[in-house]
Amino acid sequence: MENLEWLNEYLKESKTGEPLPYYPNLGFAVEEYEEYLALSQNIQMFKKSEGRIEITRKDSKVIINGYENINFLSNIEIDLIKNTVKTNYGVCKFKRKIKASDKQKVIGRWNGYEWTLEMNLESFDLANIDENTIAKWISVSIGKLEETNDIIMYIEIKLVENLTKTNEHELITFQHN
């Protein structure tokens, strides 16, 4: 991306949950950006599959494993003392508490917590990577929906490694017994 430095500064100044105002450096025409904002208000969530998860507690750790169609969740380990979340891609540190908001339109209002791992983010500019470049951005959020009391887990993984870019995300909802 040509304007990566500008974009990073622009994003720092933005307010969480608010759409970014139009600016020509975004690379969109004004009409395209307005259409993008309008479409972003109509995002819906659909069930992709069903599966089974196992949650166990061992001392101060909660271990989550997914089975069947949600193997993506395997080997998640929440350390309740260190307040970290270990994934197959690295250890995420506590970032913030999430408070329910009317801006949470896709899945509804929810409260929870987020942990992240951010490493070498400037390397996501794929024009400047080589075989030694490693970049990671991992986010794990866990919380509870206000309306149904269902538990939600959202995991997003962005990696650059071995000249390959990975961008995966998964949203899981389940009832807590």
PDB file of C-alpha atoms in Angstrom:
ATOM      1  CA  MET A   1       0.000   0.000   0.000  1.00  0.00           C
ATOM      2  CA  GLU A   2       1.431   3.360  -1.058  1.00  0.00           C
ATOM      3  CA  ASN A   3       0.210   5.355   1.930  1.00  0.00           C
ATOM      4  CA  LEU A   4       0.778   2.863   4.753  1.00  0.00           C
ATOM      5  CA  GLU A   5       2.432   5.410   7.054  1.00  0.00           C
ATOM      6  CA  TRP A   6      -0.414   7.888   6.471  1.00  0.00           C
ATOM      7  CA  LEU A   7      -3.016   5.145   7.041  1.00  0.00           C
ATOM      8  CA  ASN A   8      -1.473   4.122  10.367  1.00  0.00           C
ATOM      9  CA  GLU A   9      -1.604   7.738  11.588  1.00  0.00           C
ATOM     10  CA  TYR A  10      -5.151   8.172  10.260  1.00  0.00           C
ATOM     11  CA  LEU A  11      -6.334   5.027  12.066  1.00  0.00           C
ATOM     12  CA  LYS A  12      -4.751   6.173  15.343  1.00  0.00           C
ATOM     13  CA  GLU A  13      -6.824   9.362  15.214  1.00  0.00           C
ATOM     14  CA  SER A  14     -10.107   7.550  14.496  1.00  0.00           C
ATOM     15  CA  LYS A  15     -12.705   6.979  17.203  1.00  0.00           C
ATOM     16  CA  THR A  16     -13.462   3.341  18.033  1.00  0.00           C
ATOM     17  CA  GLY A  17     -16.761   2.258  16.507  1.00  0.00           C
ATOM     18  CA  GLU A  18     -17.091   5.347  14.324  1.00  0.00           C
ATOM     19  CA  PRO A  19     -16.777   5.209  10.530  1.00  0.00           C
ATOM     20  CA  LEU A  20     -13.681   6.917   9.235  1.00  0.00           C
ATOM     21  CA  PRO A  21     -14.381  10.168   7.386  1.00  0.00           C
ATOM     22  CA  TYR A  22     -13.628  10.172   3.668  1.00  0.00           C
ATOM     23  CA  TYR A  23     -10.132  11.134   2.649  1.00  0.00           C
ATOM     24  CA  PRO A  24      -8.661  10.825  -0.899  1.00  0.00           C
ATOM     25  CA  ASN A  25      -5.665   8.776   0.349  1.00  0.00           C
ATOM     26  CA  LEU A  26      -8.081   5.916   1.095  1.00  0.00           C
ATOM     27  CA  GLY A  27      -7.979   5.076  -2.610  1.00  0.00           C
ATOM     28  CA  PHE A  28     -11.764   5.226  -3.126  1.00  0.00           C
ATOM     29  CA  ALA A  29     -13.910   7.715  -4.989  1.00  0.00           C
ATOM     30  CA  VAL A  30     -16.336   9.545  -2.675  1.00  0.00           C
ATOM     31  CA  GLU A  31     -19.281   7.604  -4.155  1.00  0.00           C
ATOM     32  CA  GLU A  32     -17.517   4.250  -3.646  1.00  0.00           C
ATOM     33  CA  TYR A  33     -16.745   5.088  -0.038  1.00  0.00           C
ATOM     34  CA  GLU A  34     -20.349   6.123   0.647  1.00  0.00           C
ATOM     35  CA  GLU A  35     -21.551   2.841  -0.881  1.00  0.00           C
ATOM     36  CA  TYR A  36     -19.074   0.898   1.270  1.00  0.00           C
ATOM     37  CA  LEU A  37     -20.334   2.648   4.427  1.00  0.00           C
ATOM     38  CA  ALA A  38     -23.974   1.973   3.479  1.00  0.00           C
ATOM     39  CA  LEU A  39     -23.254  -1.723   2.838  1.00  0.00           C
ATOM     40  CA  SER A  40     -21.352  -2.053   6.119  1.00  0.00           C
ATOM     41  CA  GLN A  41     -24.562  -1.169   7.997  1.00  0.00           C
ATOM     42  CA  ASN A  42     -26.327  -4.248   6.574  1.00  0.00           C
ATOM     43  CA  ILE A  43     -23.879  -7.006   7.499  1.00  0.00           C
ATOM     44  CA  GLN A  44     -25.584 -10.162   8.718  1.00  0.00           C
ATOM     45  CA  MET A  45     -24.325 -13.304  10.390  1.00  0.00           C
ATOM     46  CA  PHE A  46     -25.308 -16.776   9.162  1.00  0.00           C
ATOM     47  CA  LYS A  47     -24.654 -20.177  10.674  1.00  0.00           C
ATOM     48  CA  LYS A  48     -21.819 -21.818   8.763  1.00  0.00           C
ATOM     49  CA  SER A  49     -21.728 -25.086  10.645  1.00  0.00           C
ATOM     50  CA  GLU A  50     -22.193 -26.778  13.981  1.00  0.00           C
ATOM     51  CA  GLY A  51     -19.562 -28.474  16.040  1.00  0.00           C
ATOM     52  CA  ARG A  52     -18.489 -29.385  19.523  1.00  0.00           C
ATOM     53  CA  ILE A  53     -16.102 -27.672  21.908  1.00  0.00           C
ATOM     54  CA  GLU A  54     -14.591 -28.940  25.106  1.00  0.00           C
ATOM     55  CA  ILE A  55     -13.702 -26.544  27.914  1.00  0.00           C
ATOM     56  CA  THR A  56     -11.640 -27.858  30.821  1.00  0.00           C
ATOM     57  CA  ARG A  57      -9.976 -26.183  33.747  1.00  0.00           C
ATOM     58  CA  LYS A  58      -6.563 -27.172  35.035  1.00  0.00           C
ATOM     59  CA  ASP A  59      -5.318 -25.113  37.972  1.00  0.00           C
ATOM     60  CA  SER A  60      -5.403 -21.463  36.857  1.00  0.00           C
ATOM     61  CA  LYS A  61      -5.851 -22.295  33.170  1.00  0.00           C
ATOM     62  CA  VAL A  62      -8.932 -22.784  31.012  1.00  0.00           C
ATOM     63  CA  ILE A  63      -8.271 -25.004  27.978  1.00  0.00           C
ATOM     64  CA  ILE A  64     -10.554 -24.876  24.937  1.00  0.00           C
ATOM     65  CA  ASN A  65     -10.537 -27.452  22.155  1.00  0.00           C
ATOM     66  CA  GLY A  66     -12.805 -27.552  19.126  1.00  0.00           C
ATOM     67  CA  TYR A  67     -13.957 -30.716  17.395  1.00  0.00           C
ATOM     68  CA  GLU A  68     -15.844 -31.609  14.248  1.00  0.00           C
ATOM     69  CA  ASN A  69     -16.273 -28.392  12.240  1.00  0.00           C
ATOM     70  CA  ILE A  70     -14.505 -26.019  14.623  1.00  0.00           C
ATOM     71  CA  ASN A  71     -10.951 -27.331  14.852  1.00  0.00           C
ATOM     72  CA  PHE A  72      -9.888 -23.693  14.554  1.00  0.00           C
ATOM     73  CA  LEU A  73     -10.381 -23.407  18.322  1.00  0.00           C
ATOM     74  CA  SER A  74      -8.033 -26.222  19.277  1.00  0.00           C
ATOM     75  CA  ASN A  75      -5.335 -25.597  21.855  1.00  0.00           C
ATOM     76  CA  ILE A  76      -6.607 -22.262  23.169  1.00  0.00           C
ATOM     77  CA  GLU A  77      -5.335 -21.792  26.719  1.00  0.00           C
ATOM     78  CA  ILE A  78      -6.500 -18.922  28.927  1.00  0.00           C
ATOM     79  CA  ASP A  79      -4.167 -18.234  31.850  1.00  0.00           C
ATOM     80  CA  LEU A  80      -6.321 -16.625  34.535  1.00  0.00           C
ATOM     81  CA  ILE A  81      -3.337 -15.471  36.613  1.00  0.00           C
ATOM     82  CA  LYS A  82      -1.210 -13.988  33.819  1.00  0.00           C
ATOM     83  CA  ASN A  83      -4.347 -12.791  31.943  1.00  0.00           C
ATOM     84  CA  THR A  84      -3.032 -14.152  28.635  1.00  0.00           C
ATOM     85  CA  VAL A  85      -4.451 -16.358  25.885  1.00  0.00           C
ATOM     86  CA  LYS A  86      -2.115 -18.884  24.259  1.00  0.00           C
ATOM     87  CA  THR A  87      -2.928 -19.961  20.688  1.00  0.00           C
ATOM     88  CA  ASN A  88      -1.117 -22.093  18.128  1.00  0.00           C
ATOM     89  CA  TYR A  89       0.262 -18.817  16.713  1.00  0.00           C
ATOM     90  CA  GLY A  90       1.533 -17.177  19.885  1.00  0.00           C
ATOM     91  CA  VAL A  91       0.549 -15.713  23.251  1.00  0.00           C
ATOM     92  CA  CYS A  92      -1.903 -12.803  23.319  1.00  0.00           C
ATOM     93  CA  LYS A  93      -1.804 -10.206  26.100  1.00  0.00           C
ATOM     94  CA  PHE A  94      -4.850  -8.543  27.613  1.00  0.00           C
ATOM     95  CA  LYS A  95      -5.857  -5.522  25.551  1.00  0.00           C
ATOM     96  CA  ARG A  96      -9.220  -4.262  26.762  1.00  0.00           C
ATOM     97  CA  LYS A  97     -12.588  -4.843  28.321  1.00  0.00           C
ATOM     98  CA  ILE A  98     -15.429  -4.704  25.770  1.00  0.00           C
ATOM     99  CA  LYS A  99     -18.625  -2.962  26.845  1.00  0.00           C
ATOM    100  CA  ALA A 100     -21.967  -3.583  25.189  1.00  0.00           C
ATOM    101  CA  SER A 101     -22.903  -0.984  22.598  1.00  0.00           C
ATOM    102  CA  ASP A 102     -25.681  -0.331  20.106  1.00  0.00           C
ATOM    103  CA  LYS A 103     -22.909  -0.169  17.487  1.00  0.00           C
ATOM    104  CA  GLN A 104     -22.473  -3.960  17.820  1.00  0.00           C
ATOM    105  CA  LYS A 105     -24.949  -4.538  14.996  1.00  0.00           C
ATOM    106  CA  VAL A 106     -23.881  -7.877  13.517  1.00  0.00           C
ATOM    107  CA  ILE A 107     -24.286 -10.115  16.571  1.00  0.00           C
ATOM    108  CA  GLY A 108     -25.971  -7.755  18.990  1.00  0.00           C
ATOM    109  CA  ARG A 109     -24.887  -6.132  22.235  1.00  0.00           C
ATOM    110  CA  TRP A 110     -22.249  -8.028  24.204  1.00  0.00           C
ATOM    111  CA  ASN A 111     -19.744  -7.575  27.005  1.00  0.00           C
ATOM    112  CA  GLY A 112     -16.392  -9.287  27.120  1.00  0.00           C
ATOM    113  CA  TYR A 113     -12.625  -9.125  26.911  1.00  0.00           C
ATOM    114  CA  GLU A 114     -10.016  -8.966  24.152  1.00  0.00           C
ATOM    115  CA  TRP A 115      -6.420 -10.217  24.056  1.00  0.00           C
ATOM    116  CA  THR A 116      -4.020  -9.479  21.173  1.00  0.00           C
ATOM    117  CA  LEU A 117      -0.593 -10.297  19.824  1.00  0.00           C
ATOM    118  CA  GLU A 118       0.905  -7.658  17.549  1.00  0.00           C
ATOM    119  CA  MET A 119       4.292  -8.316  15.990  1.00  0.00           C
ATOM    120  CA  ASN A 120       6.033  -6.486  13.148  1.00  0.00           C
ATOM    121  CA  LEU A 121       2.794  -4.952  11.808  1.00  0.00           C
ATOM    122  CA  GLU A 122       4.562  -2.795   9.236  1.00  0.00           C
ATOM    123  CA  SER A 123       5.348  -6.025   7.353  1.00  0.00           C
ATOM    124  CA  PHE A 124       1.694  -6.381   6.337  1.00  0.00           C
ATOM    125  CA  ASP A 125       2.690  -4.084   3.473  1.00  0.00           C
ATOM    126  CA  LEU A 126       3.316  -7.023   1.128  1.00  0.00           C
ATOM    127  CA  ALA A 127       5.360  -4.934  -1.284  1.00  0.00           C
ATOM    128  CA  ASN A 128       8.249  -4.927   1.195  1.00  0.00           C
ATOM    129  CA  ILE A 129       8.460  -8.511   2.447  1.00  0.00           C
ATOM    130  CA  ASP A 130      11.026 -11.216   1.858  1.00  0.00           C
ATOM    131  CA  GLU A 131      11.454 -14.847   2.961  1.00  0.00           C
ATOM    132  CA  ASN A 132      12.613 -13.715   6.425  1.00  0.00           C
ATOM    133  CA  THR A 133       9.580 -11.544   7.144  1.00  0.00           C
ATOM    134  CA  ILE A 134       7.292 -12.629   9.956  1.00  0.00           C
ATOM    135  CA  ALA A 135       4.321 -10.512  11.033  1.00  0.00           C
ATOM    136  CA  LYS A 136       1.445 -11.457  13.309  1.00  0.00           C
ATOM    137  CA  TRP A 137      -1.779  -9.860  14.433  1.00  0.00           C
ATOM    138  CA  ILE A 138      -3.934 -12.170  16.528  1.00  0.00           C
ATOM    139  CA  SER A 139      -7.053 -11.149  18.406  1.00  0.00           C
ATOM    140  CA  VAL A 140      -9.084 -13.362  20.737  1.00  0.00           C
ATOM    141  CA  SER A 141     -12.327 -11.981  22.192  1.00  0.00           C
ATOM    142  CA  ILE A 142     -14.610 -13.782  24.615  1.00  0.00           C
ATOM    143  CA  GLY A 143     -17.855 -12.474  26.027  1.00  0.00           C
ATOM    144  CA  LYS A 144     -21.561 -12.858  26.610  1.00  0.00           C
ATOM    145  CA  LEU A 145     -24.491 -11.634  24.511  1.00  0.00           C
ATOM    146  CA  GLU A 146     -26.871  -9.439  26.515  1.00  0.00           C
ATOM    147  CA  GLU A 147     -30.069 -10.669  24.852  1.00  0.00           C
ATOM    148  CA  THR A 148     -29.551 -14.451  25.039  1.00  0.00           C
ATOM    149  CA  ASN A 149     -26.678 -14.868  27.537  1.00  0.00           C
ATOM    150  CA  ASP A 150     -24.951 -17.021  24.887  1.00  0.00           C
ATOM    151  CA  ILE A 151     -21.159 -17.063  25.070  1.00  0.00           C
ATOM    152  CA  ILE A 152     -19.283 -15.744  22.045  1.00  0.00           C
ATOM    153  CA  MET A 153     -15.695 -16.257  20.975  1.00  0.00           C
ATOM    154  CA  TYR A 154     -14.190 -14.309  18.105  1.00  0.00           C
ATOM    155  CA  ILE A 155     -10.737 -15.173  16.846  1.00  0.00           C
ATOM    156  CA  GLU A 156      -8.967 -13.282  14.075  1.00  0.00           C
ATOM    157  CA  ILE A 157      -5.545 -14.220  12.754  1.00  0.00           C
ATOM    158  CA  LYS A 158      -3.467 -12.261  10.250  1.00  0.00           C
ATOM    159  CA  LEU A 159      -0.026 -13.628   9.457  1.00  0.00           C
ATOM    160  CA  VAL A 160       2.785 -12.975   7.011  1.00  0.00           C
ATOM    161  CA  GLU A 161       5.349 -15.777   7.010  1.00  0.00           C
ATOM    162  CA  ASN A 162       7.348 -17.597   4.306  1.00  0.00           C
ATOM    163  CA  LEU A 163       6.093 -15.067   1.724  1.00  0.00           C
ATOM    164  CA  THR A 164       2.519 -16.198   2.464  1.00  0.00           C
ATOM    165  CA  LYS A 165      -0.303 -14.081   3.857  1.00  0.00           C
ATOM    166  CA  THR A 166      -2.970 -15.692   6.061  1.00  0.00           C
ATOM    167  CA  ASN A 167      -6.181 -13.967   7.093  1.00  0.00           C
ATOM    168  CA  GLU A 168      -8.622 -16.129   9.072  1.00  0.00           C
ATOM    169  CA  HIS A 169     -11.419 -15.339  11.456  1.00  0.00           C
ATOM    170  CA  GLU A 170     -14.082 -17.319  13.223  1.00  0.00           C
ATOM    171  CA  LEU A 171     -17.036 -16.334  15.380  1.00  0.00           C
ATOM    172  CA  ILE A 172     -18.431 -19.037  17.632  1.00  0.00           C
ATOM    173  CA  THR A 173     -21.578 -18.744  19.740  1.00  0.00           C
ATOM    174  CA  PHE A 174     -22.683 -21.343  22.258  1.00  0.00           C
ATOM    175  CA  GLN A 175     -24.996 -21.734  25.206  1.00  0.00           C
ATOM    176  CA  HIS A 176     -23.411 -21.999  28.616  1.00  0.00           C
ATOM    177  CA  ASN A 177     -24.935 -24.689  30.839  1.00  0.00           C
TER     178      ASN A 177
END
